Amino acid sequence: MTAAWLDSPLTGVFVTLLAYRLALAGHKRCHGHPLANPVLLGVLMVLAWLWLSGSTYQQYMNGARFIQLLLGPATVALAVPLYGNLARLKKAAIPLLASIAAGGLVGMASAAGLGWWLGFDQPVLVALSTRAVTTPIAMSLAGGLGGSPELAAMFVIVSGIVGAVMAPPLFRLLGWSDDMLLGVATGVTAHGIGTARLFQLSETAGAFAGLAMGLNGVFTALALPWLVRWLALG
């Protein structure tokens, strides 16, 4: 393939949209099975494209970055279904905030601790500690604290896919059926990917997942610099 075609921004946009449409079709063909998550299938297709075409990450991002810009507005739009659960949200505000703060802190500390135990370098540890927030926040935090933004994005995606696949079956196994509980737990640990999965199951669960994802992003942005200095990661 010619370098001009690979360098074109339209190529990255086209490959991303095509992979997503094929992933949706595969998800539907598998009757919504968790392992057929559209994000997971789409990522694998894009990776296959990069490998087969010989395209670099920078060439692909020439176009894909325009789609990445939509992550911010999409996150804000999650407030719309949350408004329908406003009364329930007000009633449980204090337990929700406490749960999100505790989950965010445990998520950061456990990820960094596991990476330290495995002997990872400091840039990897910082990137790993951002794994539970949305991609734009994770990349910004990692870059500002001496970590690798690219690795942060990878950790976020992998964490989201694992959470989206495991959370609903785990809740069924434990016999828990509360949509608010499922939403908060998934939003704190699996951010946007998990939230998108929950919207396929329950609008209420998806709404609370969006809330937890947003608040966890704010909490992580405030707490992670302190954690990095305290643990001397950055």
mmCIF file with all atom_site columns, N, CA and C in Angstrom, residues 72-123:
data_model
loop_
_atom_site.group_PDB
_atom_site.id
_atom_site.type_symbol
_atom_site.label_atom_id
_atom_site.label_alt_id
_atom_site.label_comp_id
_atom_site.label_asym_id
_atom_site.label_entity_id
_atom_site.label_seq_id
_atom_site.pdbx_PDB_ins_code
_atom_site.Cartn_x
_atom_site.Cartn_y
_atom_site.Cartn_z
_atom_site.occupancy
_atom_site.B_iso_or_equiv
_atom_site.pdbx_formal_charge
_atom_site.auth_seq_id
_atom_site.auth_comp_id
_atom_site.auth_asym_id
_atom_site.auth_atom_id
_atom_site.pdbx_PDB_model_num
ATOM 1   N N  . GLY A 1 72  ? -15.075 13.029 24.601 1.00 0.00 ? 72  GLY A N  1
ATOM 2   C CA . GLY A 1 72  ? -15.491 14.017 25.596 1.00 0.00 ? 72  GLY A CA 1
ATOM 3   C C  . GLY A 1 72  ? -16.983 14.309 25.540 1.00 0.00 ? 72  GLY A C  1
ATOM 4   N N  . PRO A 1 73  ? -17.520 14.733 24.373 1.00 0.00 ? 73  PRO A N  1
ATOM 5   C CA . PRO A 1 73  ? -18.966 14.969 24.279 1.00 0.00 ? 73  PRO A CA 1
ATOM 6   C C  . PRO A 1 73  ? -19.803 13.738 24.584 1.00 0.00 ? 73  PRO A C  1
ATOM 7   N N  . ALA A 1 74  ? -19.321 12.564 24.198 1.00 0.00 ? 74  ALA A N  1
ATOM 8   C CA . ALA A 1 74  ? -20.077 11.338 24.475 1.00 0.00 ? 74  ALA A CA 1
ATOM 9   C C  . ALA A 1 74  ? -20.170 11.087 25.973 1.00 0.00 ? 74  ALA A C  1
ATOM 10  N N  . THR A 1 75  ? -19.095 11.390 26.694 1.00 0.00 ? 75  THR A N  1
ATOM 11  C CA . THR A 1 75  ? -19.112 11.213 28.148 1.00 0.00 ? 75  THR A CA 1
ATOM 12  C C  . THR A 1 75  ? -20.102 12.172 28.803 1.00 0.00 ? 75  THR A C  1
ATOM 13  N N  . VAL A 1 76  ? -20.109 13.425 28.355 1.00 0.00 ? 76  VAL A N  1
ATOM 14  C CA . VAL A 1 76  ? -21.026 14.413 28.907 1.00 0.00 ? 76  VAL A CA 1
ATOM 15  C C  . VAL A 1 76  ? -22.479 14.024 28.624 1.00 0.00 ? 76  VAL A C  1
ATOM 16  N N  . ALA A 1 77  ? -22.723 13.448 27.446 1.00 0.00 ? 77  ALA A N  1
ATOM 17  C CA . ALA A 1 77  ? -24.088 13.078 27.068 1.00 0.00 ? 77  ALA A CA 1
ATOM 18  C C  . ALA A 1 77  ? -24.670 11.986 27.959 1.00 0.00 ? 77  ALA A C  1
ATOM 19  N N  . LEU A 1 78  ? -23.824 11.293 28.702 1.00 0.00 ? 78  LEU A N  1
ATOM 20  C CA . LEU A 1 78  ? -24.328 10.261 29.616 1.00 0.00 ? 78  LEU A CA 1
ATOM 21  C C  . LEU A 1 78  ? -25.175 10.855 30.738 1.00 0.00 ? 78  LEU A C  1
ATOM 22  N N  . ALA A 1 79  ? -25.107 12.164 30.926 1.00 0.00 ? 79  ALA A N  1
ATOM 23  C CA . ALA A 1 79  ? -25.917 12.806 31.963 1.00 0.00 ? 79  ALA A CA 1
ATOM 24  C C  . ALA A 1 79  ? -27.408 12.798 31.613 1.00 0.00 ? 79  ALA A C  1
ATOM 25  N N  . VAL A 1 80  ? -27.742 12.624 30.343 1.00 0.00 ? 80  VAL A N  1
ATOM 26  C CA . VAL A 1 80  ? -29.152 12.666 29.929 1.00 0.00 ? 80  VAL A CA 1
ATOM 27  C C  . VAL A 1 80  ? -29.970 11.547 30.569 1.00 0.00 ? 80  VAL A C  1
ATOM 28  N N  . PRO A 1 81  ? -29.583 10.259 30.431 1.00 0.00 ? 81  PRO A N  1
ATOM 29  C CA . PRO A 1 81  ? -30.367 9.215  31.109 1.00 0.00 ? 81  PRO A CA 1
ATOM 30  C C  . PRO A 1 81  ? -30.264 9.284  32.626 1.00 0.00 ? 81  PRO A C  1
ATOM 31  N N  . LEU A 1 82  ? -29.168 9.867  33.133 1.00 0.00 ? 82  LEU A N  1
ATOM 32  C CA . LEU A 1 82  ? -29.021 9.982  34.580 1.00 0.00 ? 82  LEU A CA 1
ATOM 33  C C  . LEU A 1 82  ? -30.086 10.910 35.159 1.00 0.00 ? 82  LEU A C  1
ATOM 34  N N  . TYR A 1 83  ? -30.511 11.894 34.402 1.00 0.00 ? 83  TYR A N  1
ATOM 35  C CA . TYR A 1 83  ? -31.516 12.841 34.877 1.00 0.00 ? 83  TYR A CA 1
ATOM 36  C C  . TYR A 1 83  ? -32.825 12.138 35.219 1.00 0.00 ? 83  TYR A C  1
ATOM 37  N N  . GLY A 1 84  ? -33.120 11.059 34.487 1.00 0.00 ? 84  GLY A N  1
ATOM 38  C CA . GLY A 1 84  ? -34.341 10.303 34.762 1.00 0.00 ? 84  GLY A CA 1
ATOM 39  C C  . GLY A 1 84  ? -34.304 9.569  36.094 1.00 0.00 ? 84  GLY A C  1
ATOM 40  N N  . ASN A 1 85  ? -33.112 9.403  36.659 1.00 0.00 ? 85  ASN A N  1
ATOM 41  C CA . ASN A 1 85  ? -32.955 8.734  37.956 1.00 0.00 ? 85  ASN A CA 1
ATOM 42  C C  . ASN A 1 85  ? -32.520 9.719  39.036 1.00 0.00 ? 85  ASN A C  1
ATOM 43  N N  . LEU A 1 86  ? -32.892 11.001 38.862 1.00 0.00 ? 86  LEU A N  1
ATOM 44  C CA . LEU A 1 86  ? -32.414 12.043 39.759 1.00 0.00 ? 86  LEU A CA 1
ATOM 45  C C  . LEU A 1 86  ? -32.872 11.830 41.200 1.00 0.00 ? 86  LEU A C  1
ATOM 46  N N  . ALA A 1 87  ? -34.130 11.422 41.376 1.00 0.00 ? 87  ALA A N  1
ATOM 47  C CA . ALA A 1 87  ? -34.649 11.224 42.736 1.00 0.00 ? 87  ALA A CA 1
ATOM 48  C C  . ALA A 1 87  ? -33.876 10.125 43.465 1.00 0.00 ? 87  ALA A C  1
ATOM 49  N N  . ARG A 1 88  ? -33.616 9.035  42.781 1.00 0.00 ? 88  ARG A N  1
ATOM 50  C CA . ARG A 1 88  ? -32.863 7.937  43.383 1.00 0.00 ? 88  ARG A CA 1
ATOM 51  C C  . ARG A 1 88  ? -31.424 8.355  43.655 1.00 0.00 ? 88  ARG A C  1
ATOM 52  N N  . LEU A 1 89  ? -30.893 9.170  42.781 1.00 0.00 ? 89  LEU A N  1
ATOM 53  C CA . LEU A 1 89  ? -29.524 9.655  42.955 1.00 0.00 ? 89  LEU A CA 1
ATOM 54  C C  . LEU A 1 89  ? -29.402 10.522 44.203 1.00 0.00 ? 89  LEU A C  1
ATOM 55  N N  . LYS A 1 90  ? -30.358 11.424 44.424 1.00 0.00 ? 90  LYS A N  1
ATOM 56  C CA . LYS A 1 90  ? -30.315 12.287 45.596 1.00 0.00 ? 90  LYS A CA 1
ATOM 57  C C  . LYS A 1 90  ? -30.399 11.475 46.890 1.00 0.00 ? 90  LYS A C  1
ATOM 58  N N  . LYS A 1 91  ? -31.224 10.440 46.871 1.00 0.00 ? 91  LYS A N  1
ATOM 59  C CA . LYS A 1 91  ? -31.429 9.637  48.074 1.00 0.00 ? 91  LYS A CA 1
ATOM 60  C C  . LYS A 1 91  ? -30.160 8.883  48.470 1.00 0.00 ? 91  LYS A C  1
ATOM 61  N N  . ALA A 1 92  ? -29.375 8.486  47.470 1.00 0.00 ? 92  ALA A N  1
ATOM 62  C CA . ALA A 1 92  ? -28.189 7.664  47.748 1.00 0.00 ? 92  ALA A CA 1
ATOM 63  C C  . ALA A 1 92  ? -26.892 8.428  47.503 1.00 0.00 ? 92  ALA A C  1
ATOM 64  N N  . ALA A 1 93  ? -26.926 9.752  47.551 1.00 0.00 ? 93  ALA A N  1
ATOM 65  C CA . ALA A 1 93  ? -25.766 10.557 47.170 1.00 0.00 ? 93  ALA A CA 1
ATOM 66  C C  . ALA A 1 93  ? -24.532 10.266 48.025 1.00 0.00 ? 93  ALA A C  1
ATOM 67  N N  . ILE A 1 94  ? -24.687 10.248 49.340 1.00 0.00 ? 94  ILE A N  1
ATOM 68  C CA . ILE A 1 94  ? -23.523 10.061 50.224 1.00 0.00 ? 94  ILE A CA 1
ATOM 69  C C  . ILE A 1 94  ? -22.896 8.672  50.054 1.00 0.00 ? 94  ILE A C  1
ATOM 70  N N  . PRO A 1 95  ? -23.695 7.577  50.103 1.00 0.00 ? 95  PRO A N  1
ATOM 71  C CA . PRO A 1 95  ? -23.081 6.256  49.872 1.00 0.00 ? 95  PRO A CA 1
ATOM 72  C C  . PRO A 1 95  ? -22.431 6.136  48.494 1.00 0.00 ? 95  PRO A C  1
ATOM 73  N N  . LEU A 1 96  ? -23.040 6.781  47.483 1.00 0.00 ? 96  LEU A N  1
ATOM 74  C CA . LEU A 1 96  ? -22.462 6.722  46.146 1.00 0.00 ? 96  LEU A CA 1
ATOM 75  C C  . LEU A 1 96  ? -21.100 7.408  46.097 1.00 0.00 ? 96  LEU A C  1
ATOM 76  N N  . LEU A 1 97  ? -21.016 8.593  46.655 1.00 0.00 ? 97  LEU A N  1
ATOM 77  C CA . LEU A 1 97  ? -19.751 9.319  46.641 1.00 0.00 ? 97  LEU A CA 1
ATOM 78  C C  . LEU A 1 97  ? -18.670 8.560  47.404 1.00 0.00 ? 97  LEU A C  1
ATOM 79  N N  . ALA A 1 98  ? -19.039 7.999  48.551 1.00 0.00 ? 98  ALA A N  1
ATOM 80  C CA . ALA A 1 98  ? -18.074 7.230  49.340 1.00 0.00 ? 98  ALA A CA 1
ATOM 81  C C  . ALA A 1 98  ? -17.602 5.991  48.577 1.00 0.00 ? 98  ALA A C  1
ATOM 82  N N  . SER A 1 99  ? -18.536 5.313  47.919 1.00 0.00 ? 99  SER A N  1
ATOM 83  C CA . SER A 1 99  ? -18.191 4.101  47.163 1.00 0.00 ? 99  SER A CA 1
ATOM 84  C C  . SER A 1 99  ? -17.274 4.427  45.994 1.00 0.00 ? 99  SER A C  1
ATOM 85  N N  . ILE A 1 100 ? -17.588 5.506  45.285 1.00 0.00 ? 100 ILE A N  1
ATOM 86  C CA . ILE A 1 100 ? -16.773 5.882  44.130 1.00 0.00 ? 100 ILE A CA 1
ATOM 87  C C  . ILE A 1 100 ? -15.368 6.292  44.559 1.00 0.00 ? 100 ILE A C  1
ATOM 88  N N  . ALA A 1 101 ? -15.278 7.059  45.649 1.00 0.00 ? 101 ALA A N  1
ATOM 89  C CA . ALA A 1 101 ? -13.961 7.466  46.141 1.00 0.00 ? 101 ALA A CA 1
ATOM 90  C C  . ALA A 1 101 ? -13.137 6.262  46.589 1.00 0.00 ? 101 ALA A C  1
ATOM 91  N N  . ALA A 1 102 ? -13.785 5.353  47.326 1.00 0.00 ? 102 ALA A N  1
ATOM 92  C CA . ALA A 1 102 ? -13.071 4.157  47.786 1.00 0.00 ? 102 ALA A CA 1
ATOM 93  C C  . ALA A 1 102 ? -12.652 3.284  46.611 1.00 0.00 ? 102 ALA A C  1
ATOM 94  N N  . GLY A 1 103 ? -13.565 3.105  45.660 1.00 0.00 ? 103 GLY A N  1
ATOM 95  C CA . GLY A 1 103 ? -13.233 2.278  44.494 1.00 0.00 ? 103 GLY A CA 1
ATOM 96  C C  . GLY A 1 103 ? -12.126 2.880  43.661 1.00 0.00 ? 103 GLY A C  1
ATOM 97  N N  . GLY A 1 104 ? -12.159 4.203  43.489 1.00 0.00 ? 104 GLY A N  1
ATOM 98  C CA . GLY A 1 104 ? -11.104 4.850  42.714 1.00 0.00 ? 104 GLY A CA 1
ATOM 99  C C  . GLY A 1 104 ? -9.748  4.742  43.378 1.00 0.00 ? 104 GLY A C  1
ATOM 100 N N  . LEU A 1 105 ? -9.710  4.937  44.693 1.00 0.00 ? 105 LEU A N  1
ATOM 101 C CA . LEU A 1 105 ? -8.438  4.860  45.419 1.00 0.00 ? 105 LEU A CA 1
ATOM 102 C C  . LEU A 1 105 ? -7.875  3.440  45.396 1.00 0.00 ? 105 LEU A C  1
ATOM 103 N N  . VAL A 1 106 ? -8.741  2.452  45.636 1.00 0.00 ? 106 VAL A N  1
ATOM 104 C CA . VAL A 1 106 ? -8.290  1.054  45.599 1.00 0.00 ? 106 VAL A CA 1
ATOM 105 C C  . VAL A 1 106 ? -7.817  0.687  44.201 1.00 0.00 ? 106 VAL A C  1
ATOM 106 N N  . GLY A 1 107 ? -8.528  1.178  43.179 1.00 0.00 ? 107 GLY A N  1
ATOM 107 C CA . GLY A 1 107 ? -8.127  0.878  41.800 1.00 0.00 ? 107 GLY A CA 1
ATOM 108 C C  . GLY A 1 107 ? -6.749  1.401  41.468 1.00 0.00 ? 107 GLY A C  1
ATOM 109 N N  . MET A 1 108 ? -6.482  2.643  41.850 1.00 0.00 ? 108 MET A N  1
ATOM 110 C CA . MET A 1 108 ? -5.164  3.232  41.582 1.00 0.00 ? 108 MET A CA 1
ATOM 111 C C  . MET A 1 108 ? -4.067  2.516  42.358 1.00 0.00 ? 108 MET A C  1
ATOM 112 N N  . ALA A 1 109 ? -4.296  2.330  43.658 1.00 0.00 ? 109 ALA A N  1
ATOM 113 C CA . ALA A 1 109 ? -3.259  1.745  44.515 1.00 0.00 ? 109 ALA A CA 1
ATOM 114 C C  . ALA A 1 109 ? -2.977  0.298  44.153 1.00 0.00 ? 109 ALA A C  1
ATOM 115 N N  . SER A 1 110 ? -4.024  -0.471 43.857 1.00 0.00 ? 110 SER A N  1
ATOM 116 C CA . SER A 1 110 ? -3.821  -1.886 43.522 1.00 0.00 ? 110 SER A CA 1
ATOM 117 C C  . SER A 1 110 ? -3.089  -2.043 42.202 1.00 0.00 ? 110 SER A C  1
ATOM 118 N N  . ALA A 1 111 ? -3.429  -1.217 41.215 1.00 0.00 ? 111 ALA A N  1
ATOM 119 C CA . ALA A 1 111 ? -2.747  -1.300 39.924 1.00 0.00 ? 111 ALA A CA 1
ATOM 120 C C  . ALA A 1 111 ? -1.280  -0.931 40.052 1.00 0.00 ? 111 ALA A C  1
ATOM 121 N N  . ALA A 1 112 ? -1.020  0.183  40.759 1.00 0.00 ? 112 ALA A N  1
ATOM 122 C CA . ALA A 1 112 ? 0.370   0.600  40.954 1.00 0.00 ? 112 ALA A CA 1
ATOM 123 C C  . ALA A 1 112 ? 1.138   -0.419 41.795 1.00 0.00 ? 112 ALA A C  1
ATOM 124 N N  . GLY A 1 113 ? 0.486   -0.970 42.820 1.00 0.00 ? 113 GLY A N  1
ATOM 125 C CA . GLY A 1 113 ? 1.149   -1.960 43.664 1.00 0.00 ? 113 GLY A CA 1
ATOM 126 C C  . GLY A 1 113 ? 1.496   -3.229 42.915 1.00 0.00 ? 113 GLY A C  1
ATOM 127 N N  . LEU A 1 114 ? 0.567   -3.685 42.076 1.00 0.00 ? 114 LEU A N  1
ATOM 128 C CA . LEU A 1 114 ? 0.846   -4.882 41.289 1.00 0.00 ? 114 LEU A CA 1
ATOM 129 C C  . LEU A 1 114 ? 1.983   -4.637 40.304 1.00 0.00 ? 114 LEU A C  1
ATOM 130 N N  . GLY A 1 115 ? 1.969   -3.471 39.673 1.00 0.00 ? 115 GLY A N  1
ATOM 131 C CA . GLY A 1 115 ? 3.051   -3.147 38.745 1.00 0.00 ? 115 GLY A CA 1
ATOM 132 C C  . GLY A 1 115 ? 4.398   -3.053 39.432 1.00 0.00 ? 115 GLY A C  1
ATOM 133 N N  . TRP A 1 116 ? 4.412   -2.465 40.651 1.00 0.00 ? 116 TRP A N  1
ATOM 134 C CA . TRP A 1 116 ? 5.654   -2.376 41.424 1.00 0.00 ? 116 TRP A CA 1
ATOM 135 C C  . TRP A 1 116 ? 6.154   -3.764 41.791 1.00 0.00 ? 116 TRP A C  1
ATOM 136 N N  . TRP A 1 117 ? 5.242   -4.652 42.184 1.00 0.00 ? 117 TRP A N  1
ATOM 137 C CA . TRP A 1 117 ? 5.623   -6.017 42.555 1.00 0.00 ? 117 TRP A CA 1
ATOM 138 C C  . TRP A 1 117 ? 6.196   -6.770 41.359 1.00 0.00 ? 117 TRP A C  1
ATOM 139 N N  . LEU A 1 118 ? 5.687   -6.480 40.164 1.00 0.00 ? 118 LEU A N  1
ATOM 140 C CA . LEU A 1 118 ? 6.179   -7.129 38.946 1.00 0.00 ? 118 LEU A CA 1
ATOM 141 C C  . LEU A 1 118 ? 7.443   -6.479 38.405 1.00 0.00 ? 118 LEU A C  1
ATOM 142 N N  . GLY A 1 119 ? 7.857   -5.374 39.007 1.00 0.00 ? 119 GLY A N  1
ATOM 143 C CA . GLY A 1 119 ? 9.111   -4.749 38.608 1.00 0.00 ? 119 GLY A CA 1
ATOM 144 C C  . GLY A 1 119 ? 9.020   -3.821 37.414 1.00 0.00 ? 119 GLY A C  1
ATOM 145 N N  . PHE A 1 120 ? 7.847   -3.225 37.164 1.00 0.00 ? 120 PHE A N  1
ATOM 146 C CA . PHE A 1 120 ? 7.692   -2.322 36.034 1.00 0.00 ? 120 PHE A CA 1
ATOM 147 C C  . PHE A 1 120 ? 8.439   -1.016 36.281 1.00 0.00 ? 120 PHE A C  1
ATOM 148 N N  . ASP A 1 121 ? 8.834   -0.362 35.186 1.00 0.00 ? 121 ASP A N  1
ATOM 149 C CA . ASP A 1 121 ? 9.489   0.934  35.271 1.00 0.00 ? 121 ASP A CA 1
ATOM 150 C C  . ASP A 1 121 ? 8.480   2.003  35.676 1.00 0.00 ? 121 ASP A C  1
ATOM 151 N N  . GLN A 1 122 ? 9.007   3.159  36.102 1.00 0.00 ? 122 GLN A N  1
ATOM 152 C CA . GLN A 1 122 ? 8.150   4.226  36.591 1.00 0.00 ? 122 GLN A CA 1
ATOM 153 C C  . GLN A 1 122 ? 7.136   4.730  35.563 1.00 0.00 ? 122 GLN A C  1
ATOM 154 N N  . PRO A 1 123 ? 7.519   4.952  34.296 1.00 0.00 ? 123 PRO A N  1
ATOM 155 C CA . PRO A 1 123 ? 6.512   5.404  33.318 1.00 0.00 ? 123 PRO A CA 1
ATOM 156 C C  . PRO A 1 123 ? 5.368   4.407  33.148 1.00 0.00 ? 123 PRO A C  1
#
